[in-house]
Coordinates of C-alpha atoms in Angstrom, one line a residue:
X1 CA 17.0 -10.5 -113.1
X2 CA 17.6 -6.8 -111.7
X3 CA 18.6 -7.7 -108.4
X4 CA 21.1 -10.3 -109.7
X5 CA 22.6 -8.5 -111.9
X6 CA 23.2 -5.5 -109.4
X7 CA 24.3 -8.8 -107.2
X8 CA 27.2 -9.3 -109.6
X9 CA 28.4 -6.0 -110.3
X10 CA 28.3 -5.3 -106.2
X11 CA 30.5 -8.6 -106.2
X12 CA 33.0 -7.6 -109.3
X13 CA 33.4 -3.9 -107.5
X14 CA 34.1 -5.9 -104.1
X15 CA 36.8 -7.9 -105.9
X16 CA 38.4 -5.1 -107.6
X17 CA 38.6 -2.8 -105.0
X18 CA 40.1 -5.7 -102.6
X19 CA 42.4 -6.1 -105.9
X20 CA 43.3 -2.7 -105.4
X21 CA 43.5 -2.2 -101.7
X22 CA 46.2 -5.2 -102.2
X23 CA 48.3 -4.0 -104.9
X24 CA 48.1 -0.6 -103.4
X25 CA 49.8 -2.1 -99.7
X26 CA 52.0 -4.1 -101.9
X27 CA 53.6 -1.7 -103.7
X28 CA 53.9 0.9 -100.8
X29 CA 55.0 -1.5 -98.3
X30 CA 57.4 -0.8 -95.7
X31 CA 60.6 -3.2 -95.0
X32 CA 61.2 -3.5 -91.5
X33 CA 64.1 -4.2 -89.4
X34 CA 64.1 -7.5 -87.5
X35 CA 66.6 -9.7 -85.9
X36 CA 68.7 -6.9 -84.4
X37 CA 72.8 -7.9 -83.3
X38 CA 75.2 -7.0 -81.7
X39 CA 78.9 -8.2 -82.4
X40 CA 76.8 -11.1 -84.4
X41 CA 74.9 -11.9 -81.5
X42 CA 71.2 -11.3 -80.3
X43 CA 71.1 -9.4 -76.7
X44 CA 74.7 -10.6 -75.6
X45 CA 75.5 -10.7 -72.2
X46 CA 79.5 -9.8 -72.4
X47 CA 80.4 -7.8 -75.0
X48 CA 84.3 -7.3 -74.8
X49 CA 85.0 -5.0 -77.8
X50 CA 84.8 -0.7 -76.9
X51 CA 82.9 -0.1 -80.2
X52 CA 80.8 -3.2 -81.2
X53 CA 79.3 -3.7 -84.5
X54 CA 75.4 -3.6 -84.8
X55 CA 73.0 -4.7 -87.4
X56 CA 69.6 -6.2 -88.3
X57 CA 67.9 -7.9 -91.1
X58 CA 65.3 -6.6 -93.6
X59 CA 61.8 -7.8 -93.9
X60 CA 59.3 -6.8 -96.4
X61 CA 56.4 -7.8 -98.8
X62 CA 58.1 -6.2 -101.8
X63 CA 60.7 -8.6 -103.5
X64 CA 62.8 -5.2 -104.7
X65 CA 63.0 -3.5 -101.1
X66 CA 65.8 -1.6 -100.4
X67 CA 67.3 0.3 -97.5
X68 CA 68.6 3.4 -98.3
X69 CA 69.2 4.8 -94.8
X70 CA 69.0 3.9 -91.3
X71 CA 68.5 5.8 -87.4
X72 CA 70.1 4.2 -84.8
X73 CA 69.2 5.2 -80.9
X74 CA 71.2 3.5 -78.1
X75 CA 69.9 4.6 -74.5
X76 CA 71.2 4.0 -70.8
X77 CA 67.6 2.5 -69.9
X78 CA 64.5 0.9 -71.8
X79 CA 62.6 3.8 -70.5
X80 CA 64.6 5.8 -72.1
X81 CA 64.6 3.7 -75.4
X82 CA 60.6 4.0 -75.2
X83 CA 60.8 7.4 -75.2
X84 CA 63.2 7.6 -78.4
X85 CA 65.6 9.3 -76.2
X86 CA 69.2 8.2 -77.4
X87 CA 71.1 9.6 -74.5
X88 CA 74.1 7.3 -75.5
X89 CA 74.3 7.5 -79.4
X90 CA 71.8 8.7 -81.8
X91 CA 73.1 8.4 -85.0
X92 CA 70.6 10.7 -86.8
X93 CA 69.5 9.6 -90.0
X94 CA 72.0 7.9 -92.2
X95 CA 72.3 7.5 -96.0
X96 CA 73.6 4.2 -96.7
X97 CA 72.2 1.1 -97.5
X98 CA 74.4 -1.0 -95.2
X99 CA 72.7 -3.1 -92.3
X100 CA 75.7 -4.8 -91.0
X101 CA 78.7 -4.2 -89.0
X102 CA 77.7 -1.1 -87.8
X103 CA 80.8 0.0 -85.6
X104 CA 79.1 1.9 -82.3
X105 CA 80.8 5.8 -82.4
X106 CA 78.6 7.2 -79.1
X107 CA 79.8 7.8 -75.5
X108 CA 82.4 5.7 -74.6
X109 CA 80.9 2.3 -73.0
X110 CA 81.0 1.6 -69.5
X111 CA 81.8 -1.8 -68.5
X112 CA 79.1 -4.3 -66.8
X113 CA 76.7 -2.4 -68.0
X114 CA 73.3 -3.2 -70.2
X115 CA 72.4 -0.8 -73.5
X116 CA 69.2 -0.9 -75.1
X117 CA 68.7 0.2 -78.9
X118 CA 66.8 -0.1 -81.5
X119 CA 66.4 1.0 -85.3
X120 CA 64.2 2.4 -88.0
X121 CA 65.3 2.5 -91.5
X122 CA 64.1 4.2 -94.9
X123 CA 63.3 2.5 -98.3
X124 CA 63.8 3.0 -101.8
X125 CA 60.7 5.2 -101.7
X126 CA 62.1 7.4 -99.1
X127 CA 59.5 6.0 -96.5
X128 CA 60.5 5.7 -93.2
X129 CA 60.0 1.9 -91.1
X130 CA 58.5 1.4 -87.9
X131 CA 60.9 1.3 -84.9
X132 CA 62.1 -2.2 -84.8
X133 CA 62.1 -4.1 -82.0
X134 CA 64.1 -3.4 -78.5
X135 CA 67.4 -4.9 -78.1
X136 CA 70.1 -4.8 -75.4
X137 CA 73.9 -5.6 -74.8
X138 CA 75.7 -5.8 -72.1
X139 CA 79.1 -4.8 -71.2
X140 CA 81.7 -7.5 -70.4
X141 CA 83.9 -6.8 -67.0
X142 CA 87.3 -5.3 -67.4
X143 CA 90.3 -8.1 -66.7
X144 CA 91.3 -5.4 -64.5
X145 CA 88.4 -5.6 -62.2
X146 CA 87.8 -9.2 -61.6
X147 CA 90.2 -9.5 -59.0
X148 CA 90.2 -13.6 -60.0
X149 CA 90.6 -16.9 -57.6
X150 CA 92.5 -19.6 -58.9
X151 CA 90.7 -23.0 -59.1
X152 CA 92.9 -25.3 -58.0
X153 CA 93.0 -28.8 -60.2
X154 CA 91.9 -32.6 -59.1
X155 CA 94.6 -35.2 -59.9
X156 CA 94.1 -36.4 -63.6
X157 CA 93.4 -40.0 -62.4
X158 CA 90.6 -38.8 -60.6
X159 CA 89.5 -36.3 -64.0
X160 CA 89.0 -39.5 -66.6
X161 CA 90.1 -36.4 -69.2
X162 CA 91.9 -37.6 -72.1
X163 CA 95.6 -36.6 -72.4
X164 CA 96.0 -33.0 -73.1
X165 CA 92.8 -32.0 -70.9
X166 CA 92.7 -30.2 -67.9
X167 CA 90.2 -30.4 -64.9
X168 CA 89.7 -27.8 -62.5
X169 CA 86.5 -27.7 -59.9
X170 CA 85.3 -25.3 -57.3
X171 CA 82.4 -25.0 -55.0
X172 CA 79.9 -22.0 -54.2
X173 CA 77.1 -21.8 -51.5
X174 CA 74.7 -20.0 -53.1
X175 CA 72.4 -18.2 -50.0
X176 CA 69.7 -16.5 -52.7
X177 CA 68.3 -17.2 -56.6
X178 CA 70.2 -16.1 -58.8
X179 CA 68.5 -14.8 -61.6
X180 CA 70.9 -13.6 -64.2
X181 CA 74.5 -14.3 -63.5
X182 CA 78.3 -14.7 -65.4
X183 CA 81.5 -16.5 -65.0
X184 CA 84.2 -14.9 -65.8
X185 CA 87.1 -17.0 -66.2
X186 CA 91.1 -16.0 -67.7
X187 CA 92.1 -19.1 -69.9
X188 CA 95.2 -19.2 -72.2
X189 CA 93.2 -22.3 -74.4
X190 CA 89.5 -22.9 -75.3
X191 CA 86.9 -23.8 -72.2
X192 CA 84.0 -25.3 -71.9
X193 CA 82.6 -25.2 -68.2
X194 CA 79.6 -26.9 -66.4
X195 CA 77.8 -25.9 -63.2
X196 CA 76.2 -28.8 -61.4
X197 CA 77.1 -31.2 -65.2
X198 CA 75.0 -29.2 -67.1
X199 CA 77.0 -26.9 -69.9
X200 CA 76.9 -23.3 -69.4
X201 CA 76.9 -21.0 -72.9
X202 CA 80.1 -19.2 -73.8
X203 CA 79.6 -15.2 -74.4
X204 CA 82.7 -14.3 -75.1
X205 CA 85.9 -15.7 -76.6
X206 CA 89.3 -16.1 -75.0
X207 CA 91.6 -15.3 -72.6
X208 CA 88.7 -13.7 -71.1
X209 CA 85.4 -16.5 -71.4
X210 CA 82.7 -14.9 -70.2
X211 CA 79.7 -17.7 -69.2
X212 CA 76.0 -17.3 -68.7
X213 CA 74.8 -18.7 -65.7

């Protein structure tokens, strides 16, 4: 009878310290930023605007979490980024509870040309998150510097378009694999464009459509 009860009270103190451990994470947990975007997209490939808007969502076990201010580092290299080092903006800490449309206010942007960032944020506690996540943008071309090619059009009898579309082709040798690539292309009206009938994904927005490759 000793040992059984000493069984159930070893049992009960197991439970409530569990209990306790729980409630104790629970109520000092830690929202997190997740999901981070730049000008409403995750790691674009041709960001057009000089000063794009960043954000993130907000993850936590508590169903009250707040954000009540956010660090921002954006960095020339991942290396860089790893090392907290925000050579191109660090924002220092920020007291606001906004997570969206961030407009970027660093060193001016240089076109073609990848950013990392990332962010950690404080709650209603005044406990600071975890770093979130790594994220990267990249920089469209300027119009300036594409130096373009006109594609000349096919005859519409030989495009089967509907009336109203137009049709233009051109053919590339490509010598080496191509790992990342875009297509830059000046349009007046909306595009869609296909390499080899298979539809490439639009990065950007007219006149300059920027396509991933």
């Amino acid at each position: 009878m000793v040992q059984l009860k000493i069984y159930k009270v070893n049992i009960s103190k197991s439970i409530l310290t569990f209990i306790f451990v729980f409630f104790f994470f629970i109520s000092n947990g830690q929202i997190l930023p997740v999901r981070l975007i730049t000008e409403m997209a995750e790691n674009p490939l041709a960001v057009v605007e000089n000063k794009p808007r960043l954000g993130w969502q907000l993850v936590s076990k508590e169903s009250n979490a707040s954000q009540i201010a956010y660090l921002i580092l954006v960095a020339s290299s991942e290396e860089k980024l790893n090392n907290d080092d925000g050579d191109i903006w660090n924002t220092g800490r920020v007291n606001t509870d906004k997570n969206l449309h961030i407009v970027y206010n660093g060193k001016p942007l240089k076109s073609e040309t990848k950013y990392f960032w990332k962010v950690k944020v404080w709650n209603q506690s005044g406990k600071v998150s975890k770093w979130s996540k790594n994220a990267s943008f990249r920089t469209a071309p300027l119009e300036s510097d594409l130096n373009p090619t006109w594609i000349g059009a096919i005859t519409k009898a030989d495009s089967h378009l509907p009336e109203g579309r137009n049709y233009h082709t051109a053919t590339f040798n490509r010598e080496k694999r191509i790992r990342l690539s875009m297509l830059p292309i000046l349009w007046r009206e909306e595009v869609s464009c296909f390499v080899n009938l298979s539809k490439l994904k639009k990065q950007s927005k007219k006149p300059l459509f920027i396509f991933q490759v």
